PDB file of C-alpha atoms in Angstrom:
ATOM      1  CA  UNK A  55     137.135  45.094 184.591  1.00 52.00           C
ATOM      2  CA  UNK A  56     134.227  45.500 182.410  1.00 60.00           C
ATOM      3  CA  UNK A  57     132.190  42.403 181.077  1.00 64.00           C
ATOM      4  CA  UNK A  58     131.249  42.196 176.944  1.00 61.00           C
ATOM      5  CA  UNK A  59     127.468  42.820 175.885  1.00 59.00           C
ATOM      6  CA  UNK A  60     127.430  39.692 173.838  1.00 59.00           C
ATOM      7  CA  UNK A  61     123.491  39.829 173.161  1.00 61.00           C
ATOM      8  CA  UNK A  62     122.680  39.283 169.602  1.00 55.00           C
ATOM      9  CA  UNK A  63     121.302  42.798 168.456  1.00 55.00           C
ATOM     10  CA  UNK A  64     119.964  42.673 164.834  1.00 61.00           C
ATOM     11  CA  UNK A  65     119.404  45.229 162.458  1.00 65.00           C
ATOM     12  CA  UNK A  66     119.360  46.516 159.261  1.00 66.00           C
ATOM     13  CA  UNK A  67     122.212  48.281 158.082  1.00 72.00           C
ATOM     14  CA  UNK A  68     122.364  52.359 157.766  1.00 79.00           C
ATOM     15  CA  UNK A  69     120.066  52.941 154.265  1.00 76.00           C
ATOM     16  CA  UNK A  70     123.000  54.895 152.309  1.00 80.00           C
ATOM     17  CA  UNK A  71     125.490  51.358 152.912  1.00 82.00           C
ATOM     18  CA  UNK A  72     122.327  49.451 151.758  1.00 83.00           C
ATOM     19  CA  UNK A  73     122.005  51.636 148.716  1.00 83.00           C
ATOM     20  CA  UNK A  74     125.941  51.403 147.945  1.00 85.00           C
ATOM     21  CA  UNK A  75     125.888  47.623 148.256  1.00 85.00           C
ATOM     22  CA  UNK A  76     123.166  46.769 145.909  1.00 83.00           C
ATOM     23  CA  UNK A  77     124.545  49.401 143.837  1.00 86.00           C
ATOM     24  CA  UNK A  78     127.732  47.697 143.549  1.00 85.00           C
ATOM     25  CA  UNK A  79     125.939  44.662 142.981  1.00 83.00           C
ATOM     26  CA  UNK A  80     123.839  46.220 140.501  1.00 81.00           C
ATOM     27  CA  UNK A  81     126.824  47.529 138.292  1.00 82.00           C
ATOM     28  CA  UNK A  82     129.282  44.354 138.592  1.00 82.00           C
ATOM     29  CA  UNK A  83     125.772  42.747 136.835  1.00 79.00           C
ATOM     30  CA  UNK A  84     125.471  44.885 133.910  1.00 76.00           C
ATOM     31  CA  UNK A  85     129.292  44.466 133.462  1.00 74.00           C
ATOM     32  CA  UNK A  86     129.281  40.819 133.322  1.00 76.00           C
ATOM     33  CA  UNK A  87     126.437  40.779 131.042  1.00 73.00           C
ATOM     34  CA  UNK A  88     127.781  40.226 127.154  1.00 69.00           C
ATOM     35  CA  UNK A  89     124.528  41.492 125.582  1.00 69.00           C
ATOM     36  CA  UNK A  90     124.273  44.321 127.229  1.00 72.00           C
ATOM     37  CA  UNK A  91     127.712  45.702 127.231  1.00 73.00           C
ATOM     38  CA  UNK A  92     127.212  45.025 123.467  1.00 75.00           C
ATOM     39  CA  UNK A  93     124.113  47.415 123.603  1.00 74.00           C
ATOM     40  CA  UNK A  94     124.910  50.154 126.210  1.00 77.00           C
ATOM     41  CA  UNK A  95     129.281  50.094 124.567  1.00 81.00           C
ATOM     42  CA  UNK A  96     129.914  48.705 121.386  1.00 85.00           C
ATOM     43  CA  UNK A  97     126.672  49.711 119.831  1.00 87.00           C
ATOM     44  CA  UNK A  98     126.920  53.588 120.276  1.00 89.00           C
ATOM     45  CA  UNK A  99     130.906  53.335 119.611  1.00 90.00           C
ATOM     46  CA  UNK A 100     130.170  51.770 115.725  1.00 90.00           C
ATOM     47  CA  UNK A 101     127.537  54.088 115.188  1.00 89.00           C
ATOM     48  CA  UNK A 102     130.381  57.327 116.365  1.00 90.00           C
ATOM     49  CA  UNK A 103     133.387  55.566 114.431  1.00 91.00           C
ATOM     50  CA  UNK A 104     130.990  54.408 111.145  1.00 89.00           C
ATOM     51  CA  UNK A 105     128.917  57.676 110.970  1.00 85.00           C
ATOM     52  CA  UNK A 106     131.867  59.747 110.899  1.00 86.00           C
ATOM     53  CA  UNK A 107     133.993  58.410 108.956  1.00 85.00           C
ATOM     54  CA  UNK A 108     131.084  57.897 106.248  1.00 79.00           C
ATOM     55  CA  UNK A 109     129.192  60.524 104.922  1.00 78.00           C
ATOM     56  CA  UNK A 110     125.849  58.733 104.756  1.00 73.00           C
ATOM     57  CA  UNK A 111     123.702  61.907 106.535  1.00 74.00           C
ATOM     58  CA  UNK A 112     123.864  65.109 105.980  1.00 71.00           C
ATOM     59  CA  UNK A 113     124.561  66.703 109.450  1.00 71.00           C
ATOM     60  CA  UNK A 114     125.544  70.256 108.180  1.00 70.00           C
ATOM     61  CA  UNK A 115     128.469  71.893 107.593  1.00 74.00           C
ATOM     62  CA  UNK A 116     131.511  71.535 110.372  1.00 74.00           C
ATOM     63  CA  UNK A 117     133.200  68.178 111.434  1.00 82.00           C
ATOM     64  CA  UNK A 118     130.565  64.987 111.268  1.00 87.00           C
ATOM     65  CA  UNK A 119     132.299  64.217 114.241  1.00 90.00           C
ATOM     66  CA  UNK A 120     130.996  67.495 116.297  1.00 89.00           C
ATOM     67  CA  UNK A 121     127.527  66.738 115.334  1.00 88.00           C
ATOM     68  CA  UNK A 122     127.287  63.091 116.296  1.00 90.00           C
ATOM     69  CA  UNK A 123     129.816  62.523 119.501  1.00 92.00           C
ATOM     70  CA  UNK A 124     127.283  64.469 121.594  1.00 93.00           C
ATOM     71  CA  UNK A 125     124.147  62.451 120.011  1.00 92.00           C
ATOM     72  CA  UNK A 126     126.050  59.374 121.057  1.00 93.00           C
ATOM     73  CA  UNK A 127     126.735  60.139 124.599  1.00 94.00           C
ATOM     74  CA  UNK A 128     123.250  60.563 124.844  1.00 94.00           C
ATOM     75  CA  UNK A 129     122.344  57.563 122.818  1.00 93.00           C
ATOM     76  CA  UNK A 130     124.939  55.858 125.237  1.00 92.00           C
ATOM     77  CA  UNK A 131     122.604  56.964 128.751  1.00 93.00           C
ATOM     78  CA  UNK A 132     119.615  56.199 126.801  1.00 93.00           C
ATOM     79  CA  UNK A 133     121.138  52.644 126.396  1.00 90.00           C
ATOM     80  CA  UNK A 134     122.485  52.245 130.164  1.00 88.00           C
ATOM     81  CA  UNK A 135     119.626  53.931 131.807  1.00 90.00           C
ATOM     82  CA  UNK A 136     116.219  52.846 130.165  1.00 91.00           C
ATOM     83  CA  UNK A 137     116.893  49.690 127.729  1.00 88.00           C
ATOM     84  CA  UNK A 138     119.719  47.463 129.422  1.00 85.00           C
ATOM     85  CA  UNK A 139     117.861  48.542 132.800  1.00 86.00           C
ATOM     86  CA  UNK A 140     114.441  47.861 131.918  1.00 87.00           C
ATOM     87  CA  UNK A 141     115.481  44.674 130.086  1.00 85.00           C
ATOM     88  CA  UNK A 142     117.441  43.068 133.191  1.00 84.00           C
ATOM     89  CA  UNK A 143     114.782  44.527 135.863  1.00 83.00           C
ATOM     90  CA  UNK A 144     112.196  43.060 134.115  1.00 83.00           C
ATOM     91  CA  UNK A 145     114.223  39.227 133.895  1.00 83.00           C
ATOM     92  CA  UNK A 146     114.712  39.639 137.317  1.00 79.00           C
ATOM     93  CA  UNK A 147     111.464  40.388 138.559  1.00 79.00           C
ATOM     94  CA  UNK A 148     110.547  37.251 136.451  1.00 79.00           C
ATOM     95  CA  UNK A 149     112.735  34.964 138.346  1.00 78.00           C
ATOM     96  CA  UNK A 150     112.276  36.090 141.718  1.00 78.00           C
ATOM     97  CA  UNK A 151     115.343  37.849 142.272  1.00 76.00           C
ATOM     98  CA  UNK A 152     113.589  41.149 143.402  1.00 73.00           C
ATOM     99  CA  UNK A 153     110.890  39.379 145.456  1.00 74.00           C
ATOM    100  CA  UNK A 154     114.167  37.816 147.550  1.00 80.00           C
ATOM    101  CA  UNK A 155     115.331  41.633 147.697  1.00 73.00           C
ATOM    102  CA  UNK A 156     111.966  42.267 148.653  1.00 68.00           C
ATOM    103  CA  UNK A 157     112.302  40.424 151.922  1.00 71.00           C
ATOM    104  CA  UNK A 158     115.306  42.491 152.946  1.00 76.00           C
ATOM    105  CA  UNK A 159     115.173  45.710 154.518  1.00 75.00           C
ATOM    106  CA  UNK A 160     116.037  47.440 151.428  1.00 76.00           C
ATOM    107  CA  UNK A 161     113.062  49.221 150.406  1.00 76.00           C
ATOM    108  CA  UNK A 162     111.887  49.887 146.977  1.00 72.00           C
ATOM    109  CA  UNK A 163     112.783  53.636 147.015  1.00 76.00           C
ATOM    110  CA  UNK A 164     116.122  52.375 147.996  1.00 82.00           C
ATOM    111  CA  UNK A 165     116.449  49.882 144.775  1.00 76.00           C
ATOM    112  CA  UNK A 166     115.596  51.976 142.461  1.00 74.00           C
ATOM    113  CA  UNK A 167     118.115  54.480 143.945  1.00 81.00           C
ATOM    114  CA  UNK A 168     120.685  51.881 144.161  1.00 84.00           C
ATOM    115  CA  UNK A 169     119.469  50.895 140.095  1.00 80.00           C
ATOM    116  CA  UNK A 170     120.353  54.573 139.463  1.00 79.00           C
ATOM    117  CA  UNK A 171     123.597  55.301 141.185  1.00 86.00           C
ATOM    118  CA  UNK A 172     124.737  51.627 139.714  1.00 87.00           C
ATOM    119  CA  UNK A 173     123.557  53.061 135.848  1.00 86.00           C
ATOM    120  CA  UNK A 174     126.197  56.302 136.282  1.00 88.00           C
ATOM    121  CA  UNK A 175     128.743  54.040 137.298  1.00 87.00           C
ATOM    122  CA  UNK A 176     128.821  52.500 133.978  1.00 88.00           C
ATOM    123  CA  UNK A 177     127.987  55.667 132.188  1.00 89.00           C
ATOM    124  CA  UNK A 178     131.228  57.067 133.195  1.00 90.00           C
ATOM    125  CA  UNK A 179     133.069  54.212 131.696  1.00 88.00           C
ATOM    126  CA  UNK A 180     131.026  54.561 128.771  1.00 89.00           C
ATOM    127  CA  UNK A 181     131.658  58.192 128.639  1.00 91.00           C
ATOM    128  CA  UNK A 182     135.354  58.003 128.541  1.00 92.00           C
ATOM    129  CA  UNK A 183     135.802  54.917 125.660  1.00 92.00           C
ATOM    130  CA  UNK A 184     133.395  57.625 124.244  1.00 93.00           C
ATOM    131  CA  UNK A 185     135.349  60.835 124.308  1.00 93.00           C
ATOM    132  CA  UNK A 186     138.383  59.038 123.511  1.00 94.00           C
ATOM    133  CA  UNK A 187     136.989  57.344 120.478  1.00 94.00           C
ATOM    134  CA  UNK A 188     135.369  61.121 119.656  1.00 93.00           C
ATOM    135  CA  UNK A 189     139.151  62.923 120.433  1.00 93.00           C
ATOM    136  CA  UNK A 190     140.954  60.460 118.353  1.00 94.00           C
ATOM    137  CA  UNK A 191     138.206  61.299 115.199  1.00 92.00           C
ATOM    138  CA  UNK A 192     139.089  64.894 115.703  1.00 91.00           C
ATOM    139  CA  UNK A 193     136.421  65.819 117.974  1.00 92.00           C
ATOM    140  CA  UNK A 194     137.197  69.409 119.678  1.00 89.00           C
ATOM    141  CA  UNK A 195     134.397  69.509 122.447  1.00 90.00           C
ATOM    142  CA  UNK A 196     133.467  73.324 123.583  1.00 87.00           C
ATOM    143  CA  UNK A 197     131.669  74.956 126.644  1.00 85.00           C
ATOM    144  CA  UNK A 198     131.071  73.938 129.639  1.00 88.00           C
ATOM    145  CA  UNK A 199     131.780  70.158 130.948  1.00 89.00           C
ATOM    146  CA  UNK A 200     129.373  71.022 134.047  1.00 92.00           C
ATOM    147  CA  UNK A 201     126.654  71.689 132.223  1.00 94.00           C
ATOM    148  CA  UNK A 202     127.363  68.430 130.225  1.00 93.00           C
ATOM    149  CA  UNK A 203     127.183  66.595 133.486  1.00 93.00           C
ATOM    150  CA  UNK A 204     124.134  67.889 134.653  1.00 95.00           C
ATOM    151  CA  UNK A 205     122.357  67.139 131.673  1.00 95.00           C
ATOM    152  CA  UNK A 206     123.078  63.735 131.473  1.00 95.00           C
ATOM    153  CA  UNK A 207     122.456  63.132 135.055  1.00 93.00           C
ATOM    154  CA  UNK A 208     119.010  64.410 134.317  1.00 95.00           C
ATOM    155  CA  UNK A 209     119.115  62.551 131.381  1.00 94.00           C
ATOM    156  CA  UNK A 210     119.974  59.394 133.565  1.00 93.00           C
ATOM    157  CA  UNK A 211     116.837  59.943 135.816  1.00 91.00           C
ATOM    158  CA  UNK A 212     114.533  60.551 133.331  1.00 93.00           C
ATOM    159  CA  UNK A 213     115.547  57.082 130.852  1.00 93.00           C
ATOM    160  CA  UNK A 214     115.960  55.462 134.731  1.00 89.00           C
ATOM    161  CA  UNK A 215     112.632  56.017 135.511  1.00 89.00           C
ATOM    162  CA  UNK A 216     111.051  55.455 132.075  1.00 92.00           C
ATOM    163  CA  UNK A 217     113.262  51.745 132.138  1.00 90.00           C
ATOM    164  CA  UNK A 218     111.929  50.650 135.639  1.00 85.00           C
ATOM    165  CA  UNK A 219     108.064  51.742 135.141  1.00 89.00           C
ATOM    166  CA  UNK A 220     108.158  49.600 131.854  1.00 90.00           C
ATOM    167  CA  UNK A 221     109.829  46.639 133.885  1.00 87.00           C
ATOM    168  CA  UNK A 222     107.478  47.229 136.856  1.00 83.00           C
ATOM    169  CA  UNK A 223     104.455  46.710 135.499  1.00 83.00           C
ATOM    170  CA  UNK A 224     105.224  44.675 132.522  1.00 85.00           C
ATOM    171  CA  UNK A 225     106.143  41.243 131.995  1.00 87.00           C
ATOM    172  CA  UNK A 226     109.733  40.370 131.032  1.00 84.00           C
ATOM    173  CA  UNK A 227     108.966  38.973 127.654  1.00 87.00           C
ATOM    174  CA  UNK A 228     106.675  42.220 126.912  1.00 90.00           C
ATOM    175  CA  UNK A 229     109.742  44.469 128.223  1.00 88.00           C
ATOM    176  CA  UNK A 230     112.154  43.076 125.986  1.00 86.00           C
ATOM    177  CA  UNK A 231     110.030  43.430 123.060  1.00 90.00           C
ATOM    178  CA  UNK A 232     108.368  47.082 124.794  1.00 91.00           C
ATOM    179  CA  UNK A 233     112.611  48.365 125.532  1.00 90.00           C
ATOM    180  CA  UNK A 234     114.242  46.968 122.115  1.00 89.00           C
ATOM    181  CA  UNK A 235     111.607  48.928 120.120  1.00 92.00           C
ATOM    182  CA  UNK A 236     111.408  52.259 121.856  1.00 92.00           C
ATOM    183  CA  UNK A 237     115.021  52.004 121.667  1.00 91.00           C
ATOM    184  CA  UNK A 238     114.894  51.873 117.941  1.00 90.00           C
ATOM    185  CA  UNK A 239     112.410  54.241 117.756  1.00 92.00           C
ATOM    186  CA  UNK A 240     114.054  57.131 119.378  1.00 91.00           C
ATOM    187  CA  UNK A 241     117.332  56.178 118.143  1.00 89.00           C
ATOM    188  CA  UNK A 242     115.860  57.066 114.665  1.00 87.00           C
ATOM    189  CA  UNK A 243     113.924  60.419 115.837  1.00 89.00           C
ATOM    190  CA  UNK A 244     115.400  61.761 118.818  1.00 89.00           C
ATOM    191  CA  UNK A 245     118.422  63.406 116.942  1.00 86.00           C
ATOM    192  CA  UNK A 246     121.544  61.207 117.702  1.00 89.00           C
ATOM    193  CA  UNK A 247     121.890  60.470 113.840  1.00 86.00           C
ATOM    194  CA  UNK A 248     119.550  62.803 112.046  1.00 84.00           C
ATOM    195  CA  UNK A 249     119.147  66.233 112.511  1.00 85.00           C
ATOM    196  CA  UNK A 250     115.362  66.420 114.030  1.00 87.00           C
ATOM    197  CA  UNK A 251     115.434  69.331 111.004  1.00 84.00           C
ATOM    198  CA  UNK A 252     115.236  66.655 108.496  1.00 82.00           C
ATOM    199  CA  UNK A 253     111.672  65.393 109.597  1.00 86.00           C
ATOM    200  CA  UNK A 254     108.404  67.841 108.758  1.00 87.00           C
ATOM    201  CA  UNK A 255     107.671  71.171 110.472  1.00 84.00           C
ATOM    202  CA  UNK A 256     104.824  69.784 111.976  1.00 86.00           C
ATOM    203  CA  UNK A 257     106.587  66.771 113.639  1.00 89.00           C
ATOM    204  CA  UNK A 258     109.800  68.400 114.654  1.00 88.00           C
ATOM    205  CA  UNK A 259     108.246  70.197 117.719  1.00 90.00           C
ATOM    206  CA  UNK A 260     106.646  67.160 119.010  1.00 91.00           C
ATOM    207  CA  UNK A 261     110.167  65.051 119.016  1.00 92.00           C
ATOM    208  CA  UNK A 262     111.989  67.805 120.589  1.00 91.00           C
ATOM    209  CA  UNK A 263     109.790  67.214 123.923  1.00 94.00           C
ATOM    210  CA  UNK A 264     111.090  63.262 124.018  1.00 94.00           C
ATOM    211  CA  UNK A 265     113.903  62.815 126.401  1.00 95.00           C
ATOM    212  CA  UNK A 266     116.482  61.718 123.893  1.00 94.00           C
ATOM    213  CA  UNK A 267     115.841  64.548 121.724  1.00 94.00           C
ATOM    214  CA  UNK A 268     116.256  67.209 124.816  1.00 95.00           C
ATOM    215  CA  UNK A 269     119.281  65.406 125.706  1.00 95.00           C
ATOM    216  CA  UNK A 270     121.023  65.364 122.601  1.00 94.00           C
ATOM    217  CA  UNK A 271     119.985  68.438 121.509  1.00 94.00           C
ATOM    218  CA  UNK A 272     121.285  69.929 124.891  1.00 94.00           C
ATOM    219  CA  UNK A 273     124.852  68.116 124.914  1.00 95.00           C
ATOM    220  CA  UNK A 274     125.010  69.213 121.011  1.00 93.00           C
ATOM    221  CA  UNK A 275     124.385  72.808 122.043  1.00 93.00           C
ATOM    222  CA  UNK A 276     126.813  72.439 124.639  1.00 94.00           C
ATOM    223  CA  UNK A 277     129.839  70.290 123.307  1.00 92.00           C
ATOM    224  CA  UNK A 278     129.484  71.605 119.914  1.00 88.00           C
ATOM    225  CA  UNK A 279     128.046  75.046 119.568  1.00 87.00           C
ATOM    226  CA  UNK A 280     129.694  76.179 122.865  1.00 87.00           C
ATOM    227  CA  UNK A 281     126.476  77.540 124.386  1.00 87.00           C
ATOM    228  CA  UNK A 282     125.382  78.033 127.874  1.00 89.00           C
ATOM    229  CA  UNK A 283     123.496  75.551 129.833  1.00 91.00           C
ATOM    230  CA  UNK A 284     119.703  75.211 127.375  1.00 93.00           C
ATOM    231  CA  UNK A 285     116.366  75.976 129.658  1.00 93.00           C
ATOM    232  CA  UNK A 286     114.307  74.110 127.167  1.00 94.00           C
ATOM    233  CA  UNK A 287     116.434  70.879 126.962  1.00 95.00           C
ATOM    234  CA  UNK A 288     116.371  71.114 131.484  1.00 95.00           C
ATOM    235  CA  UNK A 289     112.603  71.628 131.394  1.00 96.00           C
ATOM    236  CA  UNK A 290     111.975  68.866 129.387  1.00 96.00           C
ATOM    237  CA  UNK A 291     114.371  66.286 130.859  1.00 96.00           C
ATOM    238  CA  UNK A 292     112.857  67.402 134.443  1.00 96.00           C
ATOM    239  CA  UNK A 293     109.491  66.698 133.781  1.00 96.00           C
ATOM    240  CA  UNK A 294     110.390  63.207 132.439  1.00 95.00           C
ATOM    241  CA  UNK A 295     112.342  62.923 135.348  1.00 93.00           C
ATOM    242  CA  UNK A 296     109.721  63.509 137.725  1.00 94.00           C
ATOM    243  CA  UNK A 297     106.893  61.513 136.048  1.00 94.00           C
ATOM    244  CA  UNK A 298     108.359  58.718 135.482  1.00 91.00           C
ATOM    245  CA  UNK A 299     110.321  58.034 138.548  1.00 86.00           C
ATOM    246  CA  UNK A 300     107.519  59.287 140.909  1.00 88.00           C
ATOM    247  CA  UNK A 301     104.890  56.303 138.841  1.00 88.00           C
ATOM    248  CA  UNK A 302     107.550  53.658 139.085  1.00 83.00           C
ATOM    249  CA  UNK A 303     108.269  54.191 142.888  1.00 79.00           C
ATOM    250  CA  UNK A 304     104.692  53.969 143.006  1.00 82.00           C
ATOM    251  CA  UNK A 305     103.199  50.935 140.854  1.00 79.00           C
ATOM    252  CA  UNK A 306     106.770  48.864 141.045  1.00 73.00           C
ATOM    253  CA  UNK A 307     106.100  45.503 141.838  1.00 71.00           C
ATOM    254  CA  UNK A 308     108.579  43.053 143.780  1.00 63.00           C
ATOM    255  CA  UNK A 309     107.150  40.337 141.513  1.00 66.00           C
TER     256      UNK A 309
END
């Protein structure tokens, strides 16, 4: 008959189960948060329905629809990854809720990873009110739905690590002041409403290098024009990627 080892033996858990937890956490918190299922939901699903249905910009010729469904995805991840994020990192960081996680064996490579993965959970809920809203306006999406994916996924990292280097170095009150107004801004020049041909020749170029304008301009190309994956819109969304993720793991602060 063998005898139980009964000896205490503690240790953190596995990373990936730490990661899944506090993404799970992460994503239940967003969802029972009014304001920001208002900004990262209803917002992006008025401006789809009221756009199209009202001629108020000139988008081209074809369906309003085609031209602003994929501007509104991507106005959607820009929502869910970089405002609502930065916006409820930041309050958190303020009240001590990441200096408790910073006591824990999660490490801060594995919150913002867990902040990520939690972020495209709720984009995929917001994708399909999205499409189905889009469908039921007579949207007729073309090309491929894997290059769609990939795109915003890079989308996601870039606006993900834009959202936490703003809430990691900045205090909450100057994040929710810093987040609301870069989300205005780009919502007005990053092409999810206007065409970036509508501003001046010597502007356009410039916008086309900010994330939301790679990533709208790359779901339009795909969803709407049919095209293959763009080159341009993956370069672009890369490097934001990569910059801004590898300076917030670096200068994010617990507190």
């Amino acid at each position: 008959m063998t005898t139980l080892d009964l000896t205490p033996a503690p240790k953190a858990a596995p990373f990936p189960r730490m990661v899944l937890a506090q993404a799970g956490a992460e994503a239940r918190a967003i969802l029972r948060n009014g304001e920001q299922l208002m900004l990262t939901l209803i917002i992006p699903v008025l401006l789809l329905v009221g756009f199209s249905l009202a001629p108020l910009v000139d988008v081209g010729e074809g369906p309003r629809v085609d031209f602003l469904a994929p501007g509104v995805l991507a106005l959607a991840v820009m929502s869910t990854a970089f405002t609502g994020q930065a916006i409820a990192t930041g309050f958190e960081r303020r009240y001590g809720v990441l200096k408790r996680l910073g006591a824990t064996p999660l490490s801060r490579t594995g919150l913002l990873l867990a902040k990520t993965l939690a972020v495209i959970g709720v984009e995929l809920l917001q994708a399909v009110v999205i499409v189905a809203v889009a469908l039921a306006l007579g949207w007729q999406p073309r090309g491929s739905m894997a290059a769609a994916v990939l795109l915003v996924l890079l989308g996601t990292a870039a606006f993900s690590g834009l959202g936490l280097l703003m809430a990691g170095v900045l205090r909450a009150e100057a994040t929710l002041a810093a987040a609301n107004l870069v989300y205005l801004v780009l919502l007005g020049c990053g092409g999810v409403i206007f065409p970036l041909t509508a501003f001046p020749d010597g502007v356009e170029p410039a916008l086309a290098l900010l994330p939301i304008s790679a990533l709208t301009g790359g779901l339009r190309a795909v969803l709407a024009d049919g095209a293959a994956l763009p080159l341009s819109a993956v370069a672009v969304l890369v490097a934001w990627a990569a910059l801004t993720l590898g300076l917030a793991s670096r200068t994010f602060r617990w507190e």
